Structure formats: C-alpha cells, structure tokens
CSV table of C-alpha atoms in Angstrom, one decimal:
chain,number,residue,atom,x,y,z
A,1,MET,CA,-201.2,43.6,102.2
A,2,THR,CA,-199.6,46.1,100.7
A,3,THR,CA,-198.1,49.5,103.2
A,4,ARG,CA,-201.3,52.0,102.0
A,5,GLY,CA,-204.0,49.0,102.8
A,6,ARG,CA,-202.2,48.6,106.1
A,7,PHE,CA,-202.4,51.9,107.3
A,8,PRO,CA,-205.5,54.2,106.5
A,9,ASP,CA,-205.1,57.5,104.6
A,10,LEU,CA,-204.6,60.2,107.2
A,11,PHE,CA,-206.4,63.0,105.2
A,12,SER,CA,-209.7,60.0,105.6
A,13,VAL,CA,-209.0,60.0,108.9
A,14,CYS,CA,-208.8,63.6,109.9
A,15,PRO,CA,-210.8,66.4,108.2
A,16,LYS,CA,-208.7,68.7,109.4
A,17,VAL,CA,-206.3,67.7,107.4
A,18,GLU,CA,-208.5,67.1,104.4
A,19,ARG,CA,-209.0,70.4,104.7
A,20,LEU,CA,-205.2,71.3,104.8
A,21,LYS,CA,-204.4,69.1,102.1
A,22,PHE,CA,-206.8,71.9,100.2
A,23,ALA,CA,-205.4,74.5,102.0
A,24,MET,CA,-201.2,74.3,101.1
A,25,PRO,CA,-201.3,75.5,97.3
A,26,LEU,CA,-203.9,78.2,98.4
A,27,LEU,CA,-200.6,78.9,100.9
A,28,ARG,CA,-197.9,78.2,98.7
A,29,THR,CA,-199.4,80.6,96.2
A,30,SER,CA,-200.3,83.8,98.5
A,31,VAL,CA,-196.4,82.8,100.2
A,32,VAL,CA,-195.2,83.5,96.3
A,33,GLU,CA,-197.1,86.3,96.0
A,34,TRP,CA,-196.4,88.1,99.0
A,35,GLY,CA,-192.8,87.4,98.5
A,36,ASN,CA,-193.0,89.1,94.7
A,37,SER,CA,-194.6,91.8,96.0
A,38,ILE,CA,-191.6,92.5,98.1
A,39,LEU,CA,-189.4,92.0,95.9
A,40,SER,CA,-191.0,94.2,93.8
A,41,GLN,CA,-191.5,96.9,95.7
A,42,ALA,CA,-187.9,96.7,96.7
A,43,LYS,CA,-187.0,97.0,93.4
A,44,THR,CA,-188.6,100.4,92.6
A,45,SER,CA,-188.5,101.5,96.5
A,46,ARG,CA,-185.0,104.3,97.1
A,47,VAL,CA,-184.9,103.1,100.8
A,48,SER,CA,-184.1,99.8,99.5
A,49,ILE,CA,-181.3,102.0,97.2
A,50,LEU,CA,-180.2,103.4,100.0
A,51,VAL,CA,-179.6,100.7,101.9
A,52,LEU,CA,-177.7,99.0,99.5
A,53,VAL,CA,-175.0,101.3,99.4
A,54,PHE,CA,-175.4,101.5,103.2
A,55,TYR,CA,-174.4,97.9,103.1
A,56,THR,CA,-172.2,98.4,100.5
A,57,ASN,CA,-170.1,101.3,102.6
A,58,MET,CA,-170.2,99.8,105.3
A,59,LEU,CA,-168.3,96.1,104.3
A,60,ASP,CA,-165.6,98.5,102.4
A,61,ASN,CA,-164.5,100.3,105.6
A,62,LEU,CA,-165.1,97.3,107.8
A,63,LEU,CA,-162.4,95.9,105.6
A,64,LEU,CA,-160.4,99.0,104.7
A,65,THR,CA,-159.9,98.8,109.3
A,66,ALA,CA,-160.0,95.2,110.2
A,67,VAL,CA,-156.1,95.4,109.3
A,68,VAL,CA,-154.8,98.1,111.1
A,69,PRO,CA,-154.3,96.9,114.2
A,70,VAL,CA,-153.6,93.4,112.6
A,71,ILE,CA,-150.4,94.5,110.4
A,72,PRO,CA,-148.2,96.3,112.9
A,73,GLU,CA,-148.7,93.2,115.2
A,74,ILE,CA,-147.8,91.0,112.4
A,75,LEU,CA,-144.9,92.4,111.3
A,76,ILE,CA,-143.7,92.8,114.6
A,77,ASP,CA,-144.0,89.7,115.5
A,78,LEU,CA,-142.0,88.5,112.6
A,79,ASP,CA,-139.2,90.5,114.2
A,80,LYS,CA,-139.2,89.2,117.5
A,81,LYS,CA,-139.0,85.6,116.3
A,82,SER,CA,-136.0,86.6,113.9
A,83,LEU,CA,-133.9,87.9,117.6
A,84,GLU,CA,-135.8,84.9,119.5
A,85,GLU,CA,-133.7,82.9,116.7
A,86,THR,CA,-130.7,84.5,116.9
A,87,ILE,CA,-129.9,84.8,120.5
A,88,ARG,CA,-130.5,80.8,120.5
A,89,GLN,CA,-128.6,80.0,117.7
A,90,GLU,CA,-125.7,82.6,119.2
A,91,HIS,CA,-125.0,83.1,122.4
A,92,TYR,CA,-124.0,86.9,122.3
A,93,PHE,CA,-126.6,90.0,121.4
A,94,ASN,CA,-125.2,93.2,119.7
A,95,TYR,CA,-126.7,93.0,116.3
A,96,VAL,CA,-130.5,92.3,114.7
A,97,ASN,CA,-131.6,92.5,111.1
A,98,VAL,CA,-135.2,94.5,111.4
A,99,THR,CA,-137.0,95.7,108.1
A,100,ASP,CA,-133.5,94.1,105.5
A,101,LYS,CA,-130.9,95.8,107.4
A,102,VAL,CA,-128.4,95.6,110.1
A,103,MET,CA,-129.4,98.0,113.1
A,104,MET,CA,-126.5,98.5,115.4
A,105,ILE,CA,-127.1,98.3,118.7
A,106,SER,CA,-125.5,99.6,122.0
A,107,ALA,CA,-125.9,97.3,124.9
A,108,ASP,CA,-124.1,96.5,128.1
A,109,VAL,CA,-121.7,93.4,127.7
A,110,GLU,CA,-122.6,93.1,132.0
A,111,GLN,CA,-126.2,92.8,131.4
A,112,LEU,CA,-126.4,90.2,128.4
A,113,SER,CA,-123.5,88.6,129.2
A,114,ASN,CA,-126.0,85.2,130.8
A,115,VAL,CA,-127.9,85.1,127.0
A,116,THR,CA,-129.7,82.1,128.6
A,117,SER,CA,-131.1,83.8,131.3
A,118,GLY,CA,-134.9,85.1,130.4
A,119,ASN,CA,-134.0,88.6,132.6
A,120,SER,CA,-131.4,89.3,129.6
A,121,ILE,CA,-134.0,87.7,127.0
A,122,GLY,CA,-136.7,90.1,127.9
A,123,LEU,CA,-134.0,92.6,127.8
A,124,ALA,CA,-132.8,92.3,124.5
A,125,LYS,CA,-136.4,92.1,123.1
A,126,ARG,CA,-137.4,95.3,124.9
A,127,LEU,CA,-134.1,97.2,123.1
A,128,LEU,CA,-135.5,95.9,119.8
A,129,MET,CA,-139.2,97.0,120.2
A,130,SER,CA,-138.0,100.6,120.5
A,131,PHE,CA,-136.1,100.6,117.3
A,132,SER,CA,-138.4,97.9,115.3
A,133,ALA,CA,-141.6,100.3,116.3
A,134,VAL,CA,-140.3,103.2,115.1
A,135,ASP,CA,-138.7,101.3,111.8
A,136,GLU,CA,-141.8,99.2,111.1
A,137,ASN,CA,-143.6,102.9,110.3
A,138,SER,CA,-142.3,102.6,106.6
A,139,ARG,CA,-143.4,99.4,106.1
A,140,VAL,CA,-147.3,100.0,107.6
A,141,GLY,CA,-147.5,102.9,106.2
A,142,TRP,CA,-146.4,102.1,102.6
A,143,LEU,CA,-148.6,98.9,102.9
A,144,LEU,CA,-151.7,100.7,104.2
A,145,SER,CA,-151.1,103.3,101.1
A,146,SER,CA,-151.0,101.2,98.7
A,147,LYS,CA,-154.8,101.2,98.3
A,148,ALA,CA,-155.3,104.8,98.0
A,149,LEU,CA,-152.6,105.1,95.5
A,150,ILE,CA,-154.6,101.9,93.8
A,151,GLN,CA,-157.5,103.4,93.9
A,152,ILE,CA,-156.1,107.4,92.4
A,153,ILE,CA,-155.7,105.1,89.0
A,154,ALA,CA,-159.0,103.6,89.1
A,155,ASN,CA,-161.1,106.7,90.5
A,156,PRO,CA,-161.2,108.6,87.2
A,157,ALA,CA,-162.1,105.2,84.9
A,158,ALA,CA,-164.7,103.8,88.0
A,159,GLY,CA,-166.3,107.9,87.2
A,160,MET,CA,-166.1,107.4,83.0
A,161,LEU,CA,-167.8,103.9,83.5
A,162,CYS,CA,-170.6,105.2,85.8
A,163,ASN,CA,-171.3,108.0,83.4
A,164,ARG,CA,-171.5,105.6,80.4
A,165,PHE,CA,-173.1,102.2,81.5
A,166,GLY,CA,-174.7,103.0,84.4
A,167,TYR,CA,-174.4,103.3,88.5
A,168,SER,CA,-175.6,99.4,89.7
A,169,VAL,CA,-173.5,97.8,87.3
A,170,LEU,CA,-170.6,99.6,88.6
A,171,LEU,CA,-171.7,99.3,92.5
A,172,PHE,CA,-172.1,94.9,91.6
A,173,ILE,CA,-168.0,95.1,89.7
A,174,GLY,CA,-166.7,97.3,92.8
A,175,THR,CA,-168.6,94.7,95.2
A,176,SER,CA,-167.3,91.6,93.3
A,177,THR,CA,-163.9,92.7,93.5
A,178,LEU,CA,-163.9,93.5,97.2
A,179,LEU,CA,-165.4,89.5,97.4
A,180,LEU,CA,-162.1,88.7,95.5
A,181,SER,CA,-160.2,90.9,98.0
A,182,SER,CA,-161.1,89.5,100.9
A,183,SER,CA,-160.8,86.2,99.6
A,184,ILE,CA,-157.1,86.7,99.5
A,185,TYR,CA,-156.4,88.0,102.8
A,186,ILE,CA,-157.8,84.9,104.0
A,187,PHE,CA,-154.8,82.8,102.8
A,188,ALA,CA,-152.2,85.5,102.6
A,189,ALA,CA,-149.1,84.4,104.9
A,190,SER,CA,-146.4,87.1,104.0
A,191,MET,CA,-146.2,90.7,103.3
A,192,VAL,CA,-146.9,89.9,99.1
A,193,PRO,CA,-150.3,88.6,99.3
A,194,LEU,CA,-152.0,91.4,102.4
A,195,LEU,CA,-149.9,94.1,99.5
A,196,LEU,CA,-151.8,92.0,96.4
A,197,ALA,CA,-154.9,92.2,98.9
A,198,ARG,CA,-155.0,95.6,99.4
A,199,CYS,CA,-154.5,97.0,95.9
A,200,ILE,CA,-157.4,95.1,94.7
A,201,GLN,CA,-159.4,96.3,97.5
A,202,GLY,CA,-158.9,100.0,96.0
A,203,ILE,CA,-160.3,99.5,92.8
A,204,GLY,CA,-163.5,97.8,94.5
A,205,SER,CA,-163.5,100.5,96.4
A,206,ALA,CA,-163.6,103.3,93.3
A,207,ALA,CA,-166.2,101.6,92.1
A,208,SER,CA,-168.5,100.9,94.6
A,209,THR,CA,-168.3,104.2,96.3
A,210,ILE,CA,-168.8,106.2,93.6
A,211,ALA,CA,-171.4,104.5,91.8
A,212,GLY,CA,-173.1,104.1,95.2
A,213,MET,CA,-173.0,107.8,96.2
A,214,SER,CA,-173.8,108.8,92.3
A,215,LEU,CA,-177.1,106.2,92.9
A,216,LEU,CA,-178.3,108.1,95.6
A,217,ALA,CA,-177.2,111.5,94.3
A,218,ASP,CA,-179.6,110.3,90.7
A,219,ARG,CA,-182.4,108.8,93.2
A,220,TYR,CA,-183.1,111.5,95.9
A,221,ARG,CA,-183.0,115.2,93.8
A,222,ASP,CA,-184.8,117.2,96.5
A,223,ASP,CA,-181.9,119.0,98.4
A,224,LYS,CA,-182.7,118.1,102.0
A,225,GLU,CA,-184.0,114.5,100.8
A,226,ARG,CA,-180.5,114.1,99.6
A,227,SER,CA,-178.6,115.7,102.3
A,228,ARG,CA,-180.3,113.0,104.8
A,229,ALA,CA,-179.6,109.6,102.4
A,230,MET,CA,-175.8,110.5,101.8
A,231,GLY,CA,-175.5,111.4,105.5
A,232,THR,CA,-177.1,107.5,106.2
A,233,ALA,CA,-175.3,106.2,103.4
A,234,MET,CA,-172.1,107.4,105.2
A,235,GLY,CA,-173.1,106.3,108.4
A,236,GLY,CA,-172.5,103.1,107.1
A,237,SER,CA,-169.0,103.8,106.6
A,238,ALA,CA,-168.8,105.1,110.1
A,239,LEU,CA,-170.0,101.5,111.2
A,240,GLY,CA,-167.4,99.8,109.3
A,241,VAL,CA,-164.5,102.0,110.9
A,242,VAL,CA,-166.8,101.7,114.5
A,243,VAL,CA,-166.4,97.7,114.1
A,244,GLY,CA,-163.6,97.2,111.7
A,245,TYR,CA,-160.4,98.2,114.9
A,246,PRO,CA,-161.8,96.3,117.4
A,247,PHE,CA,-163.0,94.0,115.4
A,248,GLY,CA,-159.5,93.0,113.5
A,249,ALA,CA,-157.7,93.2,116.7
A,250,PHE,CA,-160.0,91.2,119.1
A,251,LEU,CA,-160.0,88.0,116.3
A,252,TYR,CA,-156.4,88.5,116.1
A,253,SER,CA,-155.5,88.7,120.0
A,254,TYR,CA,-158.0,85.3,120.4
A,255,SER,CA,-159.2,83.6,117.6
A,256,SER,CA,-157.0,83.9,114.5
A,257,LYS,CA,-156.3,86.7,111.7
A,258,TYR,CA,-158.3,85.1,109.1
A,259,THR,CA,-161.3,84.6,111.2
A,260,PRO,CA,-162.6,88.4,110.3
A,261,PHE,CA,-161.9,88.1,106.4
A,262,VAL,CA,-163.8,84.4,106.1
A,263,THR,CA,-166.9,86.3,108.2
A,264,ILE,CA,-166.3,89.6,106.0
A,265,ALA,CA,-166.2,87.8,102.4
A,266,THR,CA,-169.3,86.0,104.2
A,267,PHE,CA,-171.4,89.4,104.6
A,268,VAL,CA,-169.9,90.5,100.8
A,269,ALA,CA,-171.2,87.8,99.0
A,270,LEU,CA,-175.1,88.3,100.6
A,271,ASP,CA,-174.9,91.9,99.5
A,272,MET,CA,-174.1,90.9,96.1
A,273,VAL,CA,-177.2,88.7,95.8
A,274,LEU,CA,-179.3,91.6,97.3
A,275,GLN,CA,-177.9,93.5,94.0
A,276,ILE,CA,-178.6,91.0,91.4
A,277,MET,CA,-182.1,90.7,93.1
A,278,ILE,CA,-182.7,94.5,93.7
A,279,VAL,CA,-181.1,96.5,91.2
A,280,ARG,CA,-180.4,93.8,88.4
A,281,PRO,CA,-176.9,95.0,87.5
A,282,THR,CA,-176.3,94.8,84.0
A,283,LEU,CA,-173.9,96.0,80.7
A,284,ASN,CA,-176.5,97.5,78.8
A,285,GLN,CA,-177.9,100.1,81.2
A,286,LYS,CA,-176.5,103.9,79.7
A,287,LEU,CA,-177.5,107.2,81.0
A,288,PRO,CA,-179.4,109.7,78.6
A,289,VAL,CA,-177.3,112.2,78.7
A,290,LEU,CA,-173.7,112.7,78.9
A,291,GLY,CA,-172.0,114.4,82.0
A,292,THR,CA,-169.4,116.7,82.3
A,293,PRO,CA,-166.0,115.9,81.4
A,294,LEU,CA,-163.7,115.4,84.7
A,295,HIS,CA,-161.4,117.8,83.6
A,296,ARG,CA,-164.0,120.6,82.7
A,297,LEU,CA,-164.9,119.6,86.7
A,298,LEU,CA,-161.4,120.0,88.1
A,299,ARG,CA,-161.4,123.8,86.6
A,300,ASP,CA,-164.2,125.0,88.9
A,301,PRO,CA,-163.1,126.1,91.4
A,302,TYR,CA,-165.8,125.4,94.1
A,303,ILE,CA,-165.3,121.9,93.3
A,304,LEU,CA,-161.6,122.2,94.3
A,305,VAL,CA,-162.4,123.8,97.2
A,306,ALA,CA,-164.8,121.0,98.7
A,307,ALA,CA,-162.5,118.7,97.5
A,308,GLY,CA,-159.5,119.9,99.3
A,309,ALA,CA,-161.4,120.2,102.5
A,310,VAL,CA,-162.5,116.7,102.3
A,311,MET,CA,-159.0,115.6,101.0
A,312,LEU,CA,-156.6,117.6,104.3
A,313,THR,CA,-159.3,116.2,107.0
A,314,THR,CA,-158.8,112.8,105.8
A,315,THR,CA,-155.2,113.8,105.9
A,316,ALA,CA,-155.5,113.4,109.5
A,317,MET,CA,-157.4,110.2,110.0
A,318,ALA,CA,-155.0,108.7,106.9
A,319,THR,CA,-151.2,109.5,108.8
A,320,LEU,CA,-152.5,108.4,111.9
A,321,GLU,CA,-153.5,105.0,111.5
A,322,PRO,CA,-150.5,103.3,110.6
A,323,THR,CA,-148.3,105.8,113.2
A,324,VAL,CA,-150.9,106.2,116.2
A,325,PRO,CA,-150.4,102.0,116.7
A,326,LEU,CA,-147.1,102.0,116.6
A,327,TRP,CA,-146.4,105.8,118.8
A,328,ILE,CA,-148.3,104.0,121.7
A,329,ILE,CA,-146.1,100.5,121.3
A,330,ASP,CA,-142.7,102.9,121.7
A,331,THR,CA,-144.2,104.8,124.3
A,332,MET,CA,-146.8,103.2,126.2
A,333,HIS,CA,-146.3,99.7,125.8
A,334,ALA,CA,-149.8,98.9,124.6
A,335,GLN,CA,-151.2,95.7,124.8
A,336,LYS,CA,-152.9,94.3,121.5
A,337,TRP,CA,-156.4,94.9,122.3
A,338,GLU,CA,-155.9,98.5,122.8
A,339,LEU,CA,-154.4,99.1,119.5
A,340,GLY,CA,-158.0,98.4,118.4
A,341,LEU,CA,-159.7,100.2,120.8
A,342,VAL,CA,-157.7,103.5,120.4
A,343,PHE,CA,-159.4,104.0,116.8
A,344,LEU,CA,-162.8,103.3,118.6
A,345,PRO,CA,-163.8,106.9,119.3
A,346,ASP,CA,-162.7,107.9,116.4
A,347,SER,CA,-165.3,105.7,114.3
A,348,ILE,CA,-167.9,106.9,116.5
A,349,GLY,CA,-167.2,110.7,116.0
A,350,TYR,CA,-167.3,110.1,112.8
A,351,PHE,CA,-170.8,108.1,113.0
A,352,VAL,CA,-172.3,110.9,114.6
A,353,GLY,CA,-171.0,113.6,112.2
A,354,ALA,CA,-172.1,112.1,109.2
A,355,ASN,CA,-175.4,110.9,110.4
A,356,PHE,CA,-176.7,113.6,112.0
A,357,PHE,CA,-175.4,116.6,110.7
A,358,GLY,CA,-176.2,116.2,106.9
A,359,VAL,CA,-179.7,118.1,107.4
A,360,ILE,CA,-178.2,120.4,110.0
A,361,ALA,CA,-175.4,122.0,108.0
A,362,LYS,CA,-178.3,122.1,105.3
A,363,ARG,CA,-179.8,124.4,107.7
A,364,ILE,CA,-177.2,126.5,109.1
A,365,GLY,CA,-175.0,126.6,105.7
A,366,ARG,CA,-172.5,124.0,104.7
A,367,TRP,CA,-170.0,125.6,104.6
A,368,ILE,CA,-169.9,127.0,108.4
A,369,CYS,CA,-169.8,123.2,109.6
A,370,SER,CA,-166.8,122.5,107.5
A,371,LEU,CA,-165.3,125.3,108.4
A,372,CYS,CA,-165.6,125.1,112.0
A,373,SER,CA,-165.0,121.3,111.4
A,374,MET,CA,-161.2,121.8,110.2
A,375,LEU,CA,-160.5,123.6,113.1
A,376,LEU,CA,-161.7,121.3,115.7
A,377,ILE,CA,-159.5,118.9,113.7
A,378,GLY,CA,-156.6,121.0,113.8
A,379,LEU,CA,-156.9,121.7,117.9
A,380,CYS,CA,-157.4,117.7,118.1
A,381,LEU,CA,-154.3,116.7,116.4
A,382,SER,CA,-152.7,119.1,118.3
A,383,LEU,CA,-153.5,117.6,122.0
A,384,ILE,CA,-152.7,113.7,120.3
A,385,PRO,CA,-148.9,114.2,120.9
A,386,LEU,CA,-149.9,115.5,124.8
A,387,ALA,CA,-151.0,112.0,125.7
A,388,ASN,CA,-149.6,110.2,128.3
A,389,SER,CA,-152.0,106.7,127.8
A,390,VAL,CA,-154.4,105.3,126.0
A,391,ALA,CA,-157.6,106.9,128.0
A,392,GLU,CA,-155.7,110.3,127.5
A,393,LEU,CA,-156.5,109.7,123.6
A,394,ILE,CA,-159.8,109.1,123.8
A,395,LEU,CA,-161.3,112.4,123.7
A,396,PRO,CA,-159.1,114.1,120.9
A,397,HIS,CA,-159.9,111.3,118.8
A,398,PHE,CA,-163.5,111.5,119.2
A,399,GLY,CA,-162.8,115.3,117.8
A,400,LEU,CA,-161.4,114.2,114.6
A,401,GLY,CA,-163.5,111.7,113.7
A,402,LEU,CA,-166.6,114.4,114.6
A,403,GLY,CA,-164.9,116.7,112.6
A,404,LEU,CA,-164.1,114.3,109.6
A,405,GLY,CA,-167.9,113.2,110.0
A,406,ILE,CA,-169.1,116.7,109.5
A,407,THR,CA,-167.4,118.2,107.0
A,408,ASP,CA,-168.1,114.6,104.8
A,409,ALA,CA,-172.1,114.9,105.8
A,410,SER,CA,-171.8,118.8,104.5
A,411,ILE,CA,-169.6,118.3,101.5
A,412,MET,CA,-171.0,115.2,99.5
A,413,PRO,CA,-174.0,116.5,99.3
A,414,LEU,CA,-173.1,120.2,98.3
A,415,LEU,CA,-170.4,118.4,95.6
A,416,ALA,CA,-174.0,116.9,94.3
A,417,LEU,CA,-175.9,120.5,94.2
A,418,LEU,CA,-173.1,122.4,92.4
A,419,VAL,CA,-172.7,119.3,89.1
A,420,ASP,CA,-176.9,120.3,89.3
A,421,THR,CA,-176.2,123.8,89.6
A,422,ARG,CA,-173.3,124.3,87.9
A,423,HIS,CA,-172.8,122.0,85.0
A,424,VAL,CA,-174.8,118.7,83.8
A,425,ALA,CA,-176.5,116.6,86.1
A,426,VAL,CA,-174.9,113.2,85.8
A,427,TYR,CA,-172.2,112.3,89.2
A,428,GLY,CA,-170.1,109.5,88.5
A,429,SER,CA,-167.0,112.2,87.5
A,430,VAL,CA,-168.0,114.7,90.5
A,431,TYR,CA,-168.0,111.9,93.1
A,432,ALA,CA,-164.9,110.3,91.3
A,433,ILE,CA,-163.1,113.8,92.2
A,434,ALA,CA,-164.1,113.6,95.8
A,435,GLN,CA,-162.8,109.9,95.7
A,436,LEU,CA,-159.6,111.1,94.3
A,437,ALA,CA,-159.1,113.8,97.2
A,438,VAL,CA,-159.4,111.0,99.8
A,439,CYS,CA,-157.0,108.7,98.4
A,440,LEU,CA,-154.3,111.3,97.7
A,441,ALA,CA,-155.0,111.6,101.4
A,442,TYR,CA,-154.8,108.1,102.1
A,443,GLY,CA,-151.8,107.1,99.6
A,444,ILE,CA,-149.9,110.4,100.4
A,445,GLY,CA,-150.2,110.4,104.1
A,446,PRO,CA,-149.5,106.8,105.4
A,447,SER,CA,-147.1,106.9,102.8
A,448,ILE,CA,-144.7,109.6,104.5
A,449,ALA,CA,-145.7,109.7,107.3
A,450,GLY,CA,-143.4,106.9,108.6
A,451,GLN,CA,-140.6,108.9,107.3
A,452,ILE,CA,-141.5,112.2,108.9
A,453,VAL,CA,-141.5,110.1,112.3
A,454,LYS,CA,-138.0,109.4,111.7
A,455,LEU,CA,-136.7,113.0,110.6
A,456,VAL,CA,-139.2,115.5,113.2
A,457,GLY,CA,-141.0,112.8,115.2
A,458,PHE,CA,-144.4,111.8,115.9
A,459,SER,CA,-145.7,115.2,117.4
A,460,TRP,CA,-144.2,117.6,114.8
A,461,LEU,CA,-146.0,115.2,112.1
A,462,MET,CA,-149.2,115.4,114.0
A,463,TRP,CA,-148.5,119.8,114.6
A,464,GLY,CA,-148.3,120.0,111.6
A,465,ILE,CA,-151.2,118.3,109.9
A,466,ALA,CA,-153.1,120.6,112.5
A,467,ILE,CA,-151.4,123.8,110.9
A,468,ILE,CA,-151.9,122.7,107.1
A,469,ASN,CA,-155.5,122.3,107.8
A,470,ILE,CA,-156.6,125.4,110.2
A,471,ALA,CA,-154.6,127.7,107.5
A,472,PHE,CA,-157.1,126.2,104.6
A,473,SER,CA,-159.9,126.8,106.6
A,474,PRO,CA,-160.7,130.0,105.6
A,475,LEU,CA,-160.9,129.3,102.2
A,476,CYS,CA,-164.2,127.3,102.9
A,477,LEU,CA,-165.8,131.0,103.2
A,478,LEU,CA,-166.2,130.6,98.9
A,479,LEU,CA,-168.8,127.7,99.4
A,480,ARG,CA,-171.3,129.9,101.2
A,481,ASN,CA,-172.8,131.0,97.9
A,482,PRO,CA,-171.4,129.8,94.9
A,483,PRO,CA,-172.9,131.4,91.4
A,484,LEU,CA,-174.5,129.5,89.3
A,485,LYS,CA,-172.8,128.4,85.7
A,486,ASP,CA,-175.5,130.3,84.0
A,487,GLU,CA,-177.0,133.3,86.0
A,488,ASN,CA,-179.7,134.2,83.1
A,489,LYS,CA,-181.5,130.6,83.1
A,490,PRO,CA,-179.8,128.0,85.3
A,491,ILE,CA,-183.0,127.1,86.8
A,492,LEU,CA,-185.2,125.8,83.2
A,493,ASP,CA,-181.9,124.4,82.3
A,494,CYS,CA,-181.5,122.0,85.5
A,495,GLN,CA,-184.9,121.4,85.8
A,496,ASP,CA,-184.9,120.1,82.3
A,497,LYS,CA,-182.1,117.9,82.6
A,498,MET,CA,-183.3,116.4,85.6
A,499,ASP,CA,-187.0,116.1,83.9
A,500,LYS,CA,-185.1,113.8,81.3
A,501,ILE,CA,-183.4,111.5,84.0
A,502,ASP,CA,-186.7,111.3,85.8
A,503,ASN,CA,-188.5,110.0,82.7
A,504,TYR,CA,-185.3,107.5,82.4
A,505,THR,CA,-185.3,106.2,85.7
A,506,GLU,CA,-189.3,106.1,85.6
A,507,THR,CA,-189.0,104.4,82.6
A,508,LYS,CA,-186.2,101.8,83.6
A,509,ALA,CA,-188.0,101.1,86.7
A,510,GLU,CA,-191.4,100.1,84.7
C-alpha cells in the first residue's frame, strides 16, 4: 500500500480545509494586488519621495557624526600605547614621540625615578595627555575636514549632473557611494583607510543631498508646502546627528568600533532597495528645460547672502566638532561616553529648529529668522569657553544647534524661491551652491581650527567665530524682499516654466 493510500487525503476529511484549498489562490492574488497597489501609490506620491529623502539624509549624517567622538580617542589611544611601550622598554621618561615629532616634556626626576611603579606611569600619562590632546587638534581637524574638502569639488559636478540626467538617478548614485564609504570604515585599521572612507563619503553626500533637496523642490511647488517638506527632510539630517554622536561613542566604548558602521551599511543597503522600488532611477532621465548655469547663480547677490549665512552658521558647528572633545579631555577629564553626549543638545536644538521653524519662518519673515539665529549662535559661541563642566555646555550647545536649524529651515526654501522668481526653475545648481557653502565651512573650519587653538587658544577661537556671525547678520536684511528678475512679466514666465515641468512630471509618473 502506498503512503497516499495509508493516510487519507486531508482535503477530503475536513470540509473547511477543502474550502481553504480554493481560497488560497484568491488570497494570494489579493495580497499581490494589494502590494502592487501600495507600490504604485508610493511611486506617484510626494510623501514617499519625502520619506526617502528624509531617510537618506539621516543615514548620511549618522555616518558623518558617528566617527566624531571615536576618532580623537583612537588617535590618543595610539599615543598612549606608544608611551606605555616606551616606558616599559626604557628606565626613564624624558621624551615621547607624539604625531611623528619629538616633544620635550620637563619632569621632576625624583617623581619619575621609580618608573616601574604605577604612580609614576600614571603621572607620565597625565603629562602626556595634556600635550597630546592639544596636538591632536591638527590631525583630527584635517581628518574631519577631508570629507568637506572633497565635497567642495564634487558639489558643482553633482549639480550639473542633476540638471542633465535628473534627480532620482543622482540620489541613487550618492546612496551607493555612502554604502561604499561605510563598508571601508568597517575594515579600517589605520589613518589611511579612515581618510579614504571620509573622502568617499564626501562624494556620496554631494550627490545625495543636492539630488534630494532638488527633488523636493521640484515635487513641492507651493512655497508653504515646500517649506514644510524641506524642514521635514532636514529633520532627517538632524535625527542622524542626534543619534550619531552618542551612537558612535556608546558602541566604541562598550562594543567595537566596527559595529556602528556595519549597522549603517545595512540601513544604506535598505535605502537603495527602496529607491529602486519607488523612484526607479535610470540614466535616461532628463529635465525638459535647461537650468541656469552655476556661474550665473553665483553672481546673484541675494543667493550669495543666503549662502553666506549658511556657511557662517555651519562654521560654528564645524569648528566645534574637532576642538570641543579635545578641549574637554584637556580641561574637564571627561569620560568616553561624555564626548558623544556633549553634542546631543546641538542635535536636539537643530532638530527643533529645522522641523518647526520652516513654516514659522515663512510666516514671520525668513530674513528675520536668519538674522536672529546668527545673533543667537554668536551669543552661544561666546558662552562655551566659560563653561567649567560638561553640564554647563548643555544650554549654549542647544542654542547653537537651534540657531543652525532655524537658519537652514529659512534659507533652503528661500533658495528655491529665488530660483523660481529670478532664474529658471531647475534646482540642482542652487543647491550645489548651498552645499558648497556647507562644505567650505566643514572644509576650512576644522582644518584651521587646530592651528588657531595652538596660536591663540580655544576661547579666542570661539569668540572670533561669534564676532564674525554677529557682524554678518545685518546683511540678512537684503533677503527681506528680493526683487524679481523681470519686473514686467515675472509671474507668467515663471508659471510657464513651472507648467512645463509639471506636465513632464505627470507624464513620467504615468
């Protein structure tokens, strides 16, 4: 007897199972149709595009900030290991090699006579850390600024490619480059691969950020809706920053330096899958109209003032990232986990400013918000050197992040509006200028901050940037009512260009 004859058919015994036999194909078809319907709606929905840009910005800034509290500790740990090895090999401590040069340290011979004792080794470490923390500013600054320096070169190219091939394909290329960067971080074991990963991220950030903001400016034509959408998208950047600093510090302290980058790489891969399903990036996407060249936009004084406000407010944060952790180590002897949490108030402040002040800035005046935020940043910068503990840094750091978030929420939609009313409504080049301003801040700021700290000290570095922000703030008055490019028929011309792109977008969606 066969197995089928030995055991009766389940479908013939149970009528409910028999009905289920015929219901399964219908259920499967319904699930497939439901999934296709959701996917079809996601492809044509502006909200899905906003979610993608939000998610991409979050991952970019998560990768950007997760390394900030880790890098100084890695370099200092290397110096500490070198010191301990020197002490073990020799029976005296009169010099130590720090950052490829010999630094002479005067020490009391009597205190260091018994080198084998733990007290002498601890004293030697403390002497070294005071010098090492200051000297590491240069290496940390150049490493952190390398991403922005590469991005300065990549931004104009990304803006041009956005205008030529469309925004979605550049968004996907940028996200793919972020995956490559996070993968290199996983296997980085020395300074060179860390530098390489940081530079590659600069290329990916240029493409993904410019393409993402341009895509939102293209899909959200109403100025109020655009302000809200861009504020939400920049909230993704803020969320990445909020999570990034403690994320990197915590996992470095209690797990491994590779763990955060494995996690980020996984999330970036998911982002690429979502982009393929929703926006379907292809190289044959071209915009129907030719955008205003970058060099013409750079001659627009109102765009320059807006970009200048973005650059100077970003410079405040750019100089804090490499110098504050080392200043805290040198003056407050903070723990590893505190180095990540010290930037948490900045991130929360930026999140509040970017998310909730986009529509508010449009209502009360973007120029007013920009002016006040620059004054707020100047005040907070002047208070930071006066702090004596990590707790006293919370309020000025929160105010600094809030001012930066308000500035971005005010300026980013304004740049799109300036292009709509004064130029051709194609946005790749203008957001390349905005990112160029950010990259100049992150490229020049950290690279010279360490040298300035050596020359005049950390306090005067903060006070100098505060003075520059306060002095520039009155120029925001120029953004109060920018004139239209063609006073005779601006509305018809702008509306005609918008209609062309709207028709193109609808055709592609169908």
